């Protein structure tokens, strides 16, 4: 069974940093491009970026460049999203995904 | 970025009625490989998105055959031949032909 489980979310202050994790199982993690997608409350889906199977290349949506960093540890079957200088607009549920499967999501709330 | 426009915004249908959702892209989604990376996903209330259809018309194995997808270039349609209670939620089209991948704004299906 394919599973993607995100963690690391919560309430954070504006300007702070936060690192989300996504642990996967049920497929060969090191074979897949991995993505992060977010969804603001009551809104649609927004692509953040993706990382190559071996971790050598990342691509970010233009609007996400600069404050988000995607990385992975294939030995731990884990994907990461480092968020910096967070703003209220970053309040959202963050999903890790491959083309065919999505995690259950983790909520990040940016508020003072 | 490729803009994905979905209509209608919402649908309210009785069980057994057919449903049709349109998705139009601002650019052709026919890739250089000859494939069209237009996909459909369903997000049920309180859940993460689930896969439905890939490359315009190919159903994932677990998807009931009352679902179908069609279209080409910039115009695509998702159809449900007879709506069932479990079909409620928000349907999104998304494209993976052009970077960054982009999503439609969603169509909410409610059951009368």
XYZ file of C-alpha atoms in Angstrom:
224
model
C 0.000 0.000 0.000
C 1.323 3.405 -0.988
C 1.567 5.844 1.877
C 2.821 9.414 2.104
C 2.722 10.914 5.585
C 3.507 14.562 6.155
C 4.528 16.057 9.477
C 6.069 19.153 10.985
C 3.224 21.589 10.608
C 1.619 23.789 13.228
C 1.304 27.393 14.298
C 4.274 29.571 13.433
C 5.029 33.265 13.775
C 5.412 35.472 10.722
C 9.049 35.597 9.657
C 9.896 32.246 11.195
C 11.210 29.111 9.505
C 9.650 25.672 9.387
C 10.634 22.321 7.938
C 8.034 19.844 6.790
C 8.745 16.159 6.289
C 7.041 13.482 4.235
C 7.819 9.844 4.896
C 6.793 7.458 2.155
C 6.295 3.723 1.880
C 4.837 1.247 -0.550
C 6.887 2.306 -3.555
C 10.519 2.823 -4.477
C 11.022 6.385 -3.302
C 14.329 6.824 -5.109
C 12.667 6.176 -8.485
C 10.245 9.085 -8.346
C 10.134 12.829 -8.811
C 8.491 14.160 -5.651
C 6.354 17.267 -5.381
C 4.962 19.643 -2.808
C 1.552 21.211 -3.383
C -0.345 23.474 -1.018
C -3.965 24.428 -0.492
C -5.001 27.547 1.394
C -8.170 27.153 3.487
C -11.185 26.887 1.214
C -9.060 27.439 -1.873
C -7.618 25.439 -4.758
C -4.352 23.620 -5.241
C -1.041 25.389 -5.824
C 2.154 23.709 -7.002
C 5.244 24.600 -5.002
C 8.011 22.584 -6.588
C 9.538 19.209 -7.281
C 12.776 17.276 -6.873
C 14.474 14.740 -9.089
C 14.739 11.130 -7.888
C 18.428 11.406 -7.023
C 18.000 14.841 -5.469
C 20.306 16.514 -7.967
C 17.756 18.921 -9.375
C 14.858 20.943 -8.045
C 12.295 23.008 -9.879
C 10.117 25.624 -8.223
C 7.049 27.484 -9.368
C 8.199 31.065 -10.061
C 5.992 32.418 -7.292
C 7.603 30.045 -4.793
C 11.255 30.610 -5.612
C 13.449 31.983 -2.874
C 11.634 31.058 0.342
C 11.035 27.353 -0.192
C 13.672 24.638 -0.462
C 12.888 21.047 -1.346
C 15.265 18.238 -0.459
C 15.158 14.507 0.063
C 16.926 11.678 1.836
C 16.500 8.523 -0.188
C 18.038 6.393 2.574
C 15.214 7.502 4.863
C 12.459 7.551 2.236
C 11.819 11.120 3.275
C 11.014 14.319 1.424
C 11.462 17.743 2.994
C 10.156 21.252 2.505
C 12.110 24.018 4.205
C 10.052 27.172 4.528
C 11.650 30.463 5.505
C 10.393 33.971 6.252
C 6.852 32.648 6.364
C 3.935 35.009 5.821
C 0.231 34.813 6.566
C -0.321 33.913 2.910
C 1.610 30.688 3.505
C -1.194 29.431 5.751
C -2.295 26.263 4.017
C -2.392 22.499 4.031
C 0.808 21.195 2.494
C 0.761 17.959 0.534
C 3.602 15.824 -0.701
C 2.750 13.899 -3.822
C 3.837 11.876 -6.761
C 1.851 11.985 -9.979
C -0.501 9.281 -8.800
C -0.686 9.560 -5.013
C -1.005 12.313 -2.424
C -0.316 12.425 1.268
C -3.015 13.331 3.776
C -1.536 16.798 4.168
C -0.180 18.837 7.061
C -1.579 22.165 8.171
C 0.639 25.213 8.570
C -0.828 28.308 10.177
C 1.174 31.530 10.121
C -0.097 33.963 12.706
C 1.081 36.187 15.507
C 1.974 29.630 -16.601
C -0.775 27.625 -18.259
C -4.153 28.733 -16.972
C -6.686 25.968 -16.423
C -10.305 27.118 -16.482
C -12.964 24.791 -15.116
C -16.705 25.088 -15.491
C -19.109 24.956 -13.869
C -17.972 26.075 -10.438
C -20.529 23.784 -8.841
C -23.029 21.094 -9.723
C -25.976 19.822 -7.728
C -27.235 16.523 -9.042
C -29.444 13.688 -7.937
C -28.106 10.187 -7.732
C -28.309 8.545 -11.128
C -28.020 11.764 -13.118
C -25.123 12.366 -15.505
C -22.450 14.952 -14.811
C -20.143 16.860 -17.121
C -17.229 19.107 -16.162
C -15.261 21.196 -18.619
C -11.587 22.104 -18.357
C -9.926 24.479 -20.803
C -6.244 25.299 -20.946
C -4.643 28.525 -22.147
C -2.149 26.552 -24.234
C -2.221 23.241 -26.004
C -1.401 20.391 -23.637
C -0.084 18.176 -26.422
C 3.521 17.557 -25.491
C 6.546 16.965 -27.686
C 6.278 13.283 -26.795
C 2.903 13.171 -28.488
C 1.227 12.675 -25.133
C -1.229 15.017 -23.469
C -0.671 15.291 -19.750
C -4.133 16.312 -18.628
C -5.309 14.677 -15.440
C -8.342 14.673 -13.166
C -8.416 14.244 -9.408
C -11.192 14.215 -6.812
C -10.958 15.735 -3.371
C -13.700 14.442 -1.114
C -14.676 16.565 1.893
C -11.922 16.580 4.503
C -9.640 14.368 2.440
C -6.598 14.753 0.243
C -6.933 14.512 -3.526
C -7.287 11.097 -5.126
C -6.348 10.138 -8.669
C -9.063 9.566 -11.263
C -7.866 9.953 -14.843
C -4.507 10.526 -16.535
C -3.504 11.486 -20.067
C -6.998 12.770 -20.851
C -8.916 9.518 -20.859
C -7.076 6.728 -19.038
C -8.784 5.589 -15.842
C -6.750 4.375 -12.917
C -7.537 0.767 -12.082
C -9.650 1.498 -9.021
C -11.819 4.140 -10.718
C -15.345 3.004 -11.678
C -16.084 2.950 -15.387
C -18.945 5.411 -14.956
C -16.157 8.004 -15.143
C -14.742 8.984 -18.509
C -12.452 11.644 -19.859
C -12.141 13.122 -23.304
C -10.716 16.058 -25.202
C -7.603 17.290 -26.907
C -5.286 20.278 -27.250
C -7.020 22.854 -25.017
C -10.483 21.498 -24.290
C -11.227 18.571 -22.018
C -14.240 17.030 -20.347
C -14.826 14.751 -17.395
C -18.095 12.861 -17.445
C -19.862 10.724 -14.905
C -22.517 8.603 -16.550
C -24.605 8.172 -13.394
C -23.682 10.043 -10.244
C -23.437 8.068 -7.019
C -23.303 9.340 -3.447
C -19.562 8.646 -3.143
C -18.846 10.971 -6.073
C -19.407 14.144 -4.052
C -16.451 16.447 -3.624
C -14.354 18.837 -5.659
C -12.994 17.782 -9.019
C -9.804 19.346 -10.301
C -8.153 19.102 -13.657
C -4.398 19.644 -13.752
C -1.778 19.707 -16.454
C 1.722 18.286 -16.390
C 2.784 19.125 -19.934
C 4.207 22.557 -19.211
C 6.208 23.671 -16.186
C 5.019 24.655 -13.657
C 2.189 22.194 -13.401
C -1.088 24.014 -12.838
C -4.530 23.172 -11.551
C -8.026 24.207 -12.436
C -9.967 26.044 -9.774
C -12.198 23.071 -9.097
C -15.803 22.003 -9.612
C -17.810 21.125 -6.536
C -20.241 18.259 -7.005
C -23.066 18.141 -4.504
C -25.649 15.403 -4.248
C -29.269 16.523 -4.057
